[in-house]
Coordinates of C-alpha atoms in Angstrom, one line a residue:
Chain A
M454 CA 121.7 117.4 119.5
S455 CA 120.4 114.6 121.6
I456 CA 116.9 114.5 123.0
D457 CA 116.3 113.3 126.5
I458 CA 113.3 111.4 127.7
K459 CA 111.9 114.4 129.5
T460 CA 112.0 116.5 126.2
A461 CA 110.4 113.6 124.3
A462 CA 107.5 113.5 126.8
H463 CA 107.1 117.2 126.6
V464 CA 106.9 117.1 122.8
A465 CA 104.4 114.3 122.8
K466 CA 102.3 116.4 125.3
L467 CA 102.4 119.4 123.0
A468 CA 101.4 117.3 120.0
R469 CA 98.5 115.8 122.0
I470 CA 99.7 112.3 121.3
R471 CA 99.6 109.8 124.2
V472 CA 102.9 108.0 124.5
E473 CA 103.3 105.5 127.2
D474 CA 106.4 105.8 129.5
D475 CA 108.0 102.6 128.2
A476 CA 107.9 103.9 124.6
L477 CA 109.7 107.2 125.5
P478 CA 113.3 106.0 125.3
A479 CA 112.9 104.7 121.7
L480 CA 111.1 107.9 120.7
A481 CA 113.8 110.1 122.2
Q482 CA 116.4 108.1 120.2
E483 CA 114.5 108.5 117.0
F484 CA 114.2 112.2 117.5
S485 CA 117.9 112.4 118.2
A486 CA 118.7 110.6 114.9
I487 CA 116.4 112.8 112.9
L488 CA 117.6 116.0 114.5
G489 CA 121.2 114.9 114.0
F490 CA 120.4 114.6 110.3
I491 CA 118.8 118.1 110.3
E492 CA 121.9 119.6 112.1
Q493 CA 123.6 119.7 108.7
L494 CA 121.7 122.9 108.0
N495 CA 124.1 124.6 110.4
E496 CA 126.9 124.3 107.8
V497 CA 125.0 126.7 105.5
D498 CA 125.9 130.4 105.5
V499 CA 122.4 132.0 105.7
D500 CA 123.6 135.5 106.7
G501 CA 121.4 138.1 105.0
V502 CA 119.0 135.5 103.5
E503 CA 115.3 136.1 104.0
P504 CA 113.3 133.0 105.0
M505 CA 111.1 131.9 102.2
T506 CA 107.4 132.7 102.7
S507 CA 106.0 131.9 99.2
V508 CA 107.7 129.7 96.6
T509 CA 106.0 131.5 93.7
P510 CA 106.2 135.2 93.8
M511 CA 102.6 136.1 93.7
R512 CA 100.2 138.1 95.8
L513 CA 97.4 136.0 97.3
K514 CA 94.0 136.7 95.9
R515 CA 91.6 138.7 98.1
R516 CA 87.8 138.5 98.2
E517 CA 85.1 140.5 99.8
D518 CA 84.7 139.6 103.5
V519 CA 81.2 138.2 103.2
V520 CA 79.4 135.0 104.0
T521 CA 79.7 132.7 101.1
D522 CA 77.7 129.7 102.3
G523 CA 75.7 128.4 105.3
N524 CA 72.6 126.6 106.3
I525 CA 74.4 123.2 106.0
Q526 CA 74.4 122.1 109.6
K527 CA 73.5 118.6 108.6
Q528 CA 76.5 118.3 106.3
V529 CA 78.8 119.8 108.8
L530 CA 77.8 117.3 111.5
A531 CA 77.4 114.3 109.2
N532 CA 80.8 112.8 110.0
A533 CA 81.0 113.7 113.7
P534 CA 81.8 110.8 116.0
D535 CA 79.3 112.2 118.4
A536 CA 76.8 114.9 117.4
R537 CA 73.7 115.8 119.5
E538 CA 71.0 118.4 119.0
G539 CA 72.9 120.2 116.3
F540 CA 76.2 120.3 118.1
F541 CA 79.5 118.4 118.3
A542 CA 79.5 116.6 121.6
V543 CA 82.8 116.3 123.6
P544 CA 83.7 115.3 127.2
K545 CA 83.3 117.9 129.9
V546 CA 85.7 120.8 129.4
V547 CA 85.1 122.9 132.5
E548 CA 84.8 121.4 135.9
Chain B
M731 CA 88.3 95.1 71.2
S732 CA 90.6 93.0 73.3
D733 CA 92.9 94.2 76.0
L734 CA 90.9 97.4 76.5
T735 CA 92.6 98.1 79.8
K736 CA 96.0 98.3 78.1
L737 CA 94.9 101.3 76.1
T738 CA 96.5 104.7 76.7
I739 CA 94.3 107.7 77.3
A740 CA 95.1 108.9 73.8
G741 CA 94.3 105.5 72.3
A742 CA 91.0 105.2 74.2
R743 CA 89.9 108.7 73.3
D744 CA 90.4 107.9 69.6
A745 CA 88.7 104.5 69.9
L746 CA 85.7 106.1 71.8
R747 CA 85.3 108.8 69.2
K748 CA 85.4 106.4 66.3
G749 CA 82.9 104.2 68.1
D750 CA 85.3 101.2 68.3
T751 CA 84.4 100.8 71.9
T752 CA 82.2 102.5 74.5
A753 CA 83.0 104.0 77.9
T754 CA 80.8 101.3 79.5
E755 CA 82.9 98.5 77.9
L756 CA 86.1 100.2 78.9
T757 CA 84.9 100.8 82.4
Q758 CA 83.7 97.2 82.8
A759 CA 87.0 95.9 81.6
C760 CA 88.8 97.9 84.2
L761 CA 86.4 96.8 86.9
D762 CA 87.0 93.2 86.0
A763 CA 90.8 93.8 86.0
I764 CA 90.5 95.4 89.5
E765 CA 88.5 92.4 90.8
G766 CA 91.3 90.1 89.6
A767 CA 94.1 92.1 91.1
G768 CA 93.4 91.9 94.9
A769 CA 97.0 90.7 95.4
L770 CA 98.3 94.2 94.4
N771 CA 96.1 95.9 97.1
A772 CA 96.0 99.0 94.9
F773 CA 92.3 99.8 95.0
V774 CA 91.2 100.1 98.6
H775 CA 87.7 101.5 98.1
K776 CA 86.0 100.4 94.9
T777 CA 83.2 102.4 93.3
P778 CA 81.7 100.3 90.5
E779 CA 78.2 101.8 90.7
I780 CA 79.5 105.3 90.4
A781 CA 81.8 104.2 87.6
L782 CA 79.1 102.5 85.5
E783 CA 76.7 105.4 86.0
R784 CA 79.4 107.9 84.9
A785 CA 80.3 105.7 82.0
K786 CA 76.7 105.8 80.8
A787 CA 76.7 109.6 80.9
A788 CA 80.1 109.7 79.1
D789 CA 78.7 107.5 76.3
A790 CA 75.8 109.8 75.9
R791 CA 78.2 112.8 75.8
I792 CA 80.5 111.1 73.2
K793 CA 77.4 110.2 71.1
A794 CA 76.3 113.8 71.2
G795 CA 79.7 114.9 69.9
D796 CA 80.4 116.9 73.0
A797 CA 83.4 115.0 74.5
P798 CA 86.6 116.5 75.8
A799 CA 89.7 114.3 75.7
M800 CA 89.2 112.7 79.1
C801 CA 85.5 111.9 78.5
G802 CA 84.9 108.2 79.1
I803 CA 88.4 107.5 80.5
P804 CA 88.4 105.3 83.6
V805 CA 90.8 106.5 86.2
G806 CA 91.8 105.8 89.8
I807 CA 91.8 108.5 92.5
K808 CA 94.4 108.6 95.3
D809 CA 92.8 108.2 98.7
L810 CA 94.1 111.7 99.6
F811 CA 91.4 113.3 97.5
C812 CA 88.1 114.0 99.1
T813 CA 85.4 112.5 97.0
R814 CA 81.7 113.2 97.8
G815 CA 80.0 110.3 99.6
V816 CA 83.0 108.0 99.1
D817 CA 85.4 106.9 101.8
S818 CA 88.4 109.3 101.8
Q819 CA 90.7 108.5 104.6
A820 CA 94.3 109.3 103.5
A821 CA 95.1 105.7 104.3
S822 CA 94.8 106.6 108.0
R823 CA 92.9 105.0 110.8
I824 CA 92.0 108.5 112.1
L825 CA 89.8 109.2 109.1
Q826 CA 88.1 105.8 109.2
G827 CA 84.5 106.1 108.0
F828 CA 85.0 109.6 106.7
K829 CA 82.7 110.3 103.7
P830 CA 83.2 113.9 102.6
E831 CA 80.1 116.0 101.9
Y832 CA 82.2 117.7 99.1
E833 CA 84.4 116.9 96.2
S834 CA 88.0 118.1 95.8
T835 CA 88.5 120.6 93.0
V836 CA 90.8 118.4 91.0
S837 CA 88.6 115.3 91.1
Q838 CA 85.6 117.5 90.3
K839 CA 87.4 118.8 87.2
L840 CA 88.1 115.2 86.2
V841 CA 84.3 114.5 86.6
D842 CA 83.4 117.6 84.6
A843 CA 85.8 116.4 81.8
G844 CA 83.8 113.1 81.7
S845 CA 86.4 110.8 83.2
I846 CA 85.2 107.9 85.3
M847 CA 86.3 107.2 88.9
L848 CA 86.8 103.4 89.4
G849 CA 87.7 103.8 93.1
K850 CA 90.2 105.1 95.6
L851 CA 93.9 104.1 95.6
N852 CA 96.3 103.0 98.3
M853 CA 99.0 105.3 99.5
D854 CA 101.2 105.9 102.5
E855 CA 99.3 107.3 105.5
F856 CA 98.8 111.1 105.0
A857 CA 101.3 110.7 102.0
M858 CA 104.1 110.3 104.5
G859 CA 106.4 107.5 103.2
S860 CA 108.3 106.2 100.3
S861 CA 107.2 102.6 100.1
N862 CA 103.4 102.5 100.7
E863 CA 104.1 100.6 103.9
T864 CA 102.7 103.2 106.3
S865 CA 99.2 102.6 105.0
V866 CA 96.4 101.5 107.3
Y867 CA 95.2 99.3 104.4
G868 CA 98.6 97.4 104.3
N869 CA 101.0 98.0 101.5
A870 CA 100.3 98.0 97.8
V871 CA 102.5 95.7 95.8
N872 CA 104.5 96.5 92.7
P873 CA 103.3 94.5 89.7
W874 CA 107.0 94.2 88.8
K875 CA 108.8 91.4 90.6
S876 CA 112.4 90.5 91.2
G877 CA 112.3 86.7 91.2
D878 CA 109.8 85.7 93.8
T879 CA 110.3 88.8 96.0
D880 CA 107.4 91.2 96.4
L881 CA 108.6 94.8 95.8
T882 CA 107.4 98.2 96.9
P883 CA 105.6 100.2 94.2
G884 CA 107.1 103.3 96.0
G885 CA 105.3 106.0 97.8
S886 CA 103.4 107.8 98.7
S887 CA 101.3 107.3 95.6
G888 CA 102.1 103.6 95.5
G889 CA 98.5 102.4 94.8
S890 CA 98.2 104.8 91.9
A891 CA 101.5 103.6 90.4
A892 CA 100.7 99.9 90.8
A893 CA 97.2 100.3 89.3
V894 CA 98.4 102.2 86.2
A895 CA 101.4 99.8 85.7
A896 CA 99.2 96.8 86.0
D897 CA 96.6 98.2 83.6
L898 CA 93.8 98.3 86.2
C899 CA 93.0 101.8 85.1
L900 CA 94.1 104.0 82.2
A901 CA 95.6 106.7 84.5
A902 CA 95.5 107.8 88.1
T903 CA 95.8 111.0 90.2
G904 CA 98.8 111.3 92.5
T905 CA 100.1 113.9 94.9
D906 CA 103.7 114.9 95.4
T907 CA 105.2 116.6 98.4
G908 CA 108.8 115.4 98.2
G909 CA 108.7 112.9 95.3
S910 CA 105.4 111.0 95.9
I911 CA 104.4 111.0 92.2
R912 CA 107.8 110.7 90.6
Q913 CA 109.4 108.0 92.7
P914 CA 106.6 105.5 92.4
A915 CA 106.3 106.3 88.7
A916 CA 110.0 105.4 88.3
F917 CA 109.6 102.2 90.4
T918 CA 106.7 100.9 88.2
G919 CA 107.8 102.0 84.7
I920 CA 105.2 104.7 84.2
V921 CA 105.1 108.5 83.7
G922 CA 104.5 110.8 86.7
L923 CA 104.2 114.6 86.5
K924 CA 104.4 117.0 89.4
P925 CA 103.3 120.4 88.1
T926 CA 104.5 123.8 89.2
Y927 CA 103.3 124.7 92.8
G928 CA 100.0 126.5 92.2
R929 CA 99.1 124.8 88.9
C930 CA 96.5 122.6 90.5
S931 CA 94.1 123.5 93.2
R932 CA 94.8 121.9 96.6
W933 CA 91.2 122.4 97.7
G934 CA 89.7 119.2 99.0
I935 CA 93.0 117.3 99.0
V936 CA 93.9 116.2 102.5
A937 CA 96.8 118.5 103.4
F938 CA 100.3 117.2 104.4
A939 CA 102.7 120.1 103.8
S940 CA 100.7 122.9 102.2
S941 CA 103.7 124.8 100.8
L942 CA 105.0 121.7 99.0
D943 CA 101.9 119.6 98.1
Q944 CA 100.8 119.4 94.4
A945 CA 98.5 117.0 92.6
G946 CA 99.5 115.6 89.2
P947 CA 98.8 112.8 86.7
M948 CA 100.3 109.3 86.7
T949 CA 100.0 107.8 83.3
K950 CA 101.3 105.3 80.8
T951 CA 102.8 107.8 78.4
V952 CA 103.9 111.5 78.3
R953 CA 101.1 112.3 75.9
D954 CA 98.6 111.0 78.4
A955 CA 100.2 113.1 81.1
A956 CA 99.7 116.1 78.9
I957 CA 96.0 115.3 78.3
M958 CA 95.2 114.5 82.0
M959 CA 97.2 117.5 83.2
Q960 CA 95.0 119.7 81.0
A961 CA 91.9 118.5 82.8
M962 CA 93.3 118.8 86.3
A963 CA 94.9 122.2 86.1
G964 CA 93.6 125.7 86.5
H965 CA 92.8 128.5 89.0
D966 CA 90.4 127.9 91.8
P967 CA 89.0 130.7 94.0
K968 CA 88.8 128.2 96.8
D969 CA 92.6 127.8 96.9
S970 CA 94.3 131.2 97.3
T971 CA 97.7 129.7 96.3
S972 CA 96.4 128.3 93.0
A973 CA 97.7 130.5 90.1
D974 CA 95.4 132.6 88.1
L975 CA 97.2 131.8 84.8
A976 CA 95.8 130.4 81.6
V977 CA 96.3 126.7 81.1
P978 CA 97.9 126.1 77.7
D979 CA 97.0 123.2 75.4
F980 CA 99.7 120.8 76.7
E981 CA 99.1 118.1 74.1
A982 CA 99.5 120.5 71.3
M983 CA 102.9 121.4 72.6
L984 CA 104.3 117.9 72.1
T985 CA 106.1 118.8 68.8
G986 CA 109.0 116.4 69.3
D987 CA 111.4 119.2 68.4
I988 CA 113.9 120.2 71.1
R989 CA 116.6 121.5 68.8
G990 CA 118.3 124.5 70.3
K991 CA 117.1 123.7 73.8
T992 CA 119.6 123.7 76.6
I993 CA 119.6 120.8 79.1
G994 CA 121.5 121.2 82.3
I995 CA 123.2 118.3 84.1
P996 CA 123.7 119.1 87.8
R997 CA 127.0 117.8 89.1
E998 CA 125.7 117.6 92.7
Y999 CA 123.3 114.9 91.7
R1000 CA 126.3 112.5 91.2
M1001 CA 126.1 111.0 94.6
D1002 CA 128.7 108.9 96.3
G1003 CA 127.9 105.3 96.0
M1004 CA 125.4 105.8 93.3
P1005 CA 124.8 102.4 91.5
A1006 CA 126.6 102.1 88.1
E1007 CA 123.3 101.3 86.5
I1008 CA 121.8 104.7 87.5
E1009 CA 124.9 106.4 86.4
S1010 CA 124.8 104.8 82.9
L1011 CA 121.0 105.4 82.6
W1012 CA 121.7 109.1 83.2
A1013 CA 124.5 109.2 80.6
E1014 CA 122.3 107.5 78.1
G1015 CA 119.5 110.0 78.7
R1016 CA 122.0 112.8 78.2
K1017 CA 123.0 111.3 74.9
M1018 CA 119.4 110.9 73.7
L1019 CA 118.6 114.5 74.3
E1020 CA 121.9 115.5 72.6
D1021 CA 121.1 113.4 69.6
A1022 CA 117.8 115.1 69.4
G1023 CA 119.5 118.4 68.9
A1024 CA 119.6 119.8 72.5
K1025 CA 122.7 121.5 73.9
I1026 CA 124.0 119.8 77.0
V1027 CA 125.7 121.8 79.7
D1028 CA 127.1 120.9 83.1
I1029 CA 125.6 123.1 85.8
S1030 CA 125.9 123.4 89.6
L1031 CA 123.1 123.5 92.1
P1032 CA 125.4 124.0 95.2
H1033 CA 122.8 123.6 97.9
T1034 CA 121.4 120.3 96.8
K1035 CA 123.0 118.5 99.7
Y1036 CA 120.9 120.5 102.1
A1037 CA 117.5 119.9 100.5
L1038 CA 116.6 116.7 102.4
P1039 CA 117.5 118.2 105.9
A1040 CA 115.5 121.4 105.0
Y1041 CA 112.6 119.3 103.8
Y1042 CA 112.6 117.3 107.0
V1043 CA 112.1 120.5 109.0
I1044 CA 109.6 122.2 106.8
A1045 CA 107.4 119.3 105.9
P1046 CA 107.0 118.0 109.5
A1047 CA 106.4 121.5 110.7
E1048 CA 103.6 122.1 108.3
A1049 CA 102.2 118.6 108.9
S1050 CA 102.1 119.2 112.6
S1051 CA 99.9 122.2 112.0
N1052 CA 97.8 120.6 109.4
L1053 CA 97.2 117.4 111.3
A1054 CA 96.1 119.4 114.4
R1055 CA 92.6 119.2 113.0
Y1056 CA 92.3 115.5 113.7
D1057 CA 91.0 115.8 117.2
G1058 CA 88.2 113.2 117.3
V1059 CA 85.6 116.0 117.4
R1060 CA 84.4 116.7 113.8
Y1061 CA 85.2 113.6 111.8
G1062 CA 86.8 110.2 111.8
H1063 CA 88.0 108.1 114.7
R1064 CA 87.5 109.0 118.4
A1065 CA 89.1 106.8 121.1
K1066 CA 86.9 105.1 123.6
L1067 CA 87.2 107.0 126.8
A1068 CA 87.5 105.8 130.4
Q1069 CA 85.4 107.1 133.2
G1070 CA 86.5 110.6 134.1
D1071 CA 88.6 111.2 131.0
G1072 CA 88.6 114.9 130.0
I1073 CA 89.0 116.5 126.7
T1074 CA 92.8 116.4 126.6
D1075 CA 92.6 112.6 127.3
M1076 CA 90.3 112.4 124.3
Y1077 CA 92.7 114.3 122.0
E1078 CA 95.7 112.3 123.2
K1079 CA 94.1 108.9 123.1
T1080 CA 92.4 109.5 119.7
R1081 CA 95.6 110.7 118.1
A1082 CA 97.7 107.9 119.5
E1083 CA 95.2 105.3 118.2
G1084 CA 94.5 107.1 114.9
F1085 CA 97.9 108.0 113.7
G1086 CA 100.5 105.3 112.7
P1087 CA 104.1 105.5 113.9
E1088 CA 105.6 107.4 111.0
V1089 CA 102.8 110.1 111.1
Q1090 CA 103.2 110.4 114.9
R1091 CA 107.0 110.7 114.4
R1092 CA 106.6 113.5 111.9
V1093 CA 103.9 115.4 113.8
M1094 CA 106.2 115.4 116.9
V1095 CA 109.3 116.4 115.0
G1096 CA 107.3 119.2 113.5
T1097 CA 106.0 120.2 117.0
Y1098 CA 109.5 120.3 118.3
V1099 CA 111.0 122.4 115.5
L1100 CA 108.2 124.9 115.9
S1101 CA 108.3 125.0 119.7
A1102 CA 109.5 128.0 121.7
G1103 CA 113.2 128.3 121.6
F1104 CA 113.8 126.2 118.5
Y1105 CA 111.7 128.0 115.9
D1106 CA 114.6 130.2 114.7
A1107 CA 117.3 127.5 115.0
Y1108 CA 115.4 125.0 113.0
Y1109 CA 112.3 126.3 111.2
N1110 CA 113.6 129.7 110.1
R1111 CA 117.0 128.4 109.2
A1112 CA 115.3 125.7 107.0
R1113 CA 113.2 128.4 105.3
K1114 CA 116.4 130.4 104.6
V1115 CA 118.1 127.3 103.1
R1116 CA 115.0 126.7 101.0
A1117 CA 115.4 130.2 99.6
L1118 CA 119.0 129.3 98.7
I1119 CA 117.9 126.1 97.0
K1120 CA 115.4 128.0 94.9
K1121 CA 118.0 130.5 94.0
D1122 CA 120.3 127.7 92.7
F1123 CA 117.5 126.8 90.2
D1124 CA 116.8 130.5 89.4
D1125 CA 120.4 131.0 88.6
A1126 CA 120.6 128.0 86.3
F1127 CA 117.5 129.0 84.4
A1128 CA 118.8 132.6 84.2
S1129 CA 121.9 131.3 82.5
G1130 CA 119.8 129.9 79.7
V1131 CA 119.0 126.3 80.9
D1132 CA 115.6 125.2 79.7
A1133 CA 115.4 121.9 81.6
I1134 CA 117.5 119.8 84.0
L1135 CA 118.1 116.1 83.6
T1136 CA 118.7 113.9 86.7
P1137 CA 118.0 110.3 87.8
A1138 CA 114.5 110.0 89.3
T1139 CA 115.5 107.6 92.2
P1140 CA 118.8 106.3 93.7
S1141 CA 117.8 102.7 93.0
A1142 CA 115.1 100.5 91.4
A1143 CA 112.1 99.3 93.5
F1144 CA 113.3 97.6 96.7
P1145 CA 111.8 94.6 98.5
L1146 CA 108.8 95.1 100.8
G1147 CA 109.2 94.4 104.5
Q1148 CA 112.8 95.5 104.8
T1149 CA 113.1 96.6 108.4
H1150 CA 113.7 100.3 108.8
D1151 CA 115.3 100.9 112.1
D1152 CA 116.6 104.2 110.9
P1153 CA 113.9 106.5 109.5
V1154 CA 116.5 108.7 107.9
Q1155 CA 117.5 105.8 105.5
M1156 CA 114.0 105.8 104.1
Y1157 CA 114.1 109.6 103.6
L1158 CA 117.1 109.2 101.3
N1159 CA 114.7 107.9 98.6
D1160 CA 113.6 111.4 97.9
V1161 CA 117.1 112.8 97.4
F1162 CA 116.7 113.6 93.7
T1163 CA 113.0 114.7 93.8
V1164 CA 112.7 116.8 97.0
T1165 CA 114.6 119.8 95.6
V1166 CA 111.9 120.3 93.0
N1167 CA 109.1 120.7 95.7
L1168 CA 111.2 123.1 97.7
A1169 CA 111.7 125.3 94.7
G1170 CA 108.1 124.9 93.5
L1171 CA 109.1 123.7 90.0
P1172 CA 107.5 121.2 87.6
G1173 CA 109.2 117.8 87.5
I1174 CA 108.5 114.7 85.5
S1175 CA 109.7 111.1 85.8
V1176 CA 110.0 109.1 82.5
P1177 CA 110.8 105.4 82.3
T1178 CA 113.9 105.0 80.2
G1179 CA 115.4 101.6 81.0
L1180 CA 115.6 98.3 82.9
D1181 CA 118.2 97.3 85.5
S1182 CA 120.1 94.0 85.4
Q1183 CA 117.1 92.4 87.3
G1184 CA 114.7 93.6 84.7
L1185 CA 113.2 96.3 86.9
P1186 CA 112.2 99.7 85.5
L1187 CA 114.4 102.8 86.1
G1188 CA 113.4 106.4 85.4
L1189 CA 115.0 109.7 84.7
Q1190 CA 113.6 113.0 85.9
L1191 CA 113.4 116.3 84.0
I1192 CA 112.9 119.5 85.9
G1193 CA 111.4 122.5 84.1
R1194 CA 111.0 126.3 84.5
P1195 CA 108.1 127.4 86.6
W1196 CA 104.8 127.3 84.6
E1197 CA 106.4 125.7 81.6
E1198 CA 104.9 122.2 81.9
G1199 CA 104.2 122.3 78.2
D1200 CA 107.9 122.7 77.3
L1201 CA 108.9 120.2 79.9
L1202 CA 106.4 117.6 78.6
N1203 CA 107.8 118.1 75.1
T1204 CA 111.3 117.4 76.3
A1205 CA 110.0 114.4 78.2
H1206 CA 108.2 113.2 75.1
V1207 CA 111.5 113.3 73.1
L1208 CA 113.3 111.4 75.9
E1209 CA 110.4 108.8 76.0
S1210 CA 110.5 108.3 72.2
A1211 CA 114.3 107.9 72.1
A1212 CA 114.3 105.5 75.1
G1213 CA 111.5 103.4 73.5
F1214 CA 110.6 101.9 76.9
V1215 CA 107.8 99.3 76.2
A1216 CA 108.4 96.7 78.9
K1217 CA 105.5 95.6 81.0
P1218 CA 105.4 93.5 84.1
G1219 CA 104.5 89.8 83.6
K1220 CA 101.0 89.1 85.1
W1221 CA 101.3 87.0 88.3
W1222 CA 98.5 88.5 90.3

């Protein structure tokens, strides 16, 4: 399957990665090559096969739904590029 | 003692307990070796203060007679592991400056066992790559050379492999999503073990593909892999996929006796165009195990051919979800914004600047295969093929096979800087290793020979789930029979 420039631009948008217009043709070509490689999967007869959900057959552990930590605001914010007054700061979201 | 850094973990443990050396001496020797090995670009964040402080504590512990096997052993930690207060950036620009407030479970277990972190090791960005060339730090270099040509140490755990092979540390942690421990181990003449999925906690390890990622040891010998695995393994309530199973004494299982064991040779791993040297290495390995009393049988793993394409759907899909967290809000890099830029501009610019080309490519491929209209055709189909690949192994083990012998890589280490116009060519490096991740099995790469250029080559053994001890024992027999002792000549 070959990916056109419009689809490449759409995927970049969904992935929230800015791709300049002049880089789109090369990107579309790379996608096409990778998807071409993946197309081999169509040769496999998968009728009646359940998609794998867990590679080791085990039930995930459960725990009580309770608060296990907290009061670590300083640590939570320590690596933020922009933290103010105890919050993460971001550009305006709502006009 | 001279040449302290050349010691194995087992050798150092014995020397420390006898008082022939101290953890402080050993650590200082490694720190000196690291200072002199800048050309390898293996250690990208050095932590000498932490190392010497932990060495002092280890010496006290050894003196008190309370020392587990890893106590006083200097190790390197792959940059993918979060280490408290120490740069942990998965070799990515997007995590520049990130100093975690917490310690990964595996690296914490190594601290608790008394081992000493020397620093953080180079790798491919977010563990995506097979040559260490996608790293924001620039590539690590293989201590082995072919003439004057600089070679890749492999990837993604390339810094770990280079550091252990060059005796900068006694051992290192690696992680393996499609071969990232075993391929670099084979390229540098060391041992690399990827344990069963769930054997080690993934908590605090930067996630690439959560259903495939596993941490494991990269060491000079199989015995060292057993010792280090012991310290790294075990259930962790913070990782719901880590198995609540007892961890056996792996070193005690190295009996050297594999009589009566059945070793399978999968015919589908005989690839078209496989170099004759790899073919003969494989035949020699088969003979070594046979001579040691194992029964050799030819087996079939019919869906092998589809492992790489399935992997290149599943791994990017999971990566695109995992890497959604790098948004420039909570940690790491944020792009400088122009007047009037909104939050979407911030995300898009931050991710374009922060992720390198290979990571961007995989995130977008993953986004595509998960997008509306393609989810069934790509992602669900790949998960079905994955189930069939696992069934191939289940069938082989059910027929009485104890372990499977294959080449570790399709070639020896290749030159750095080869242009890769076609990303698919690079993906073929993982052809022998990726099946093991898809099936969640333990796999180990053991150095068994040199090619005509004098470069190391490795064989891979694949074991039954949770039977790392048995697998290590078979690997130990292969290692002893091969008698691989070659070391790279020091040029750095």
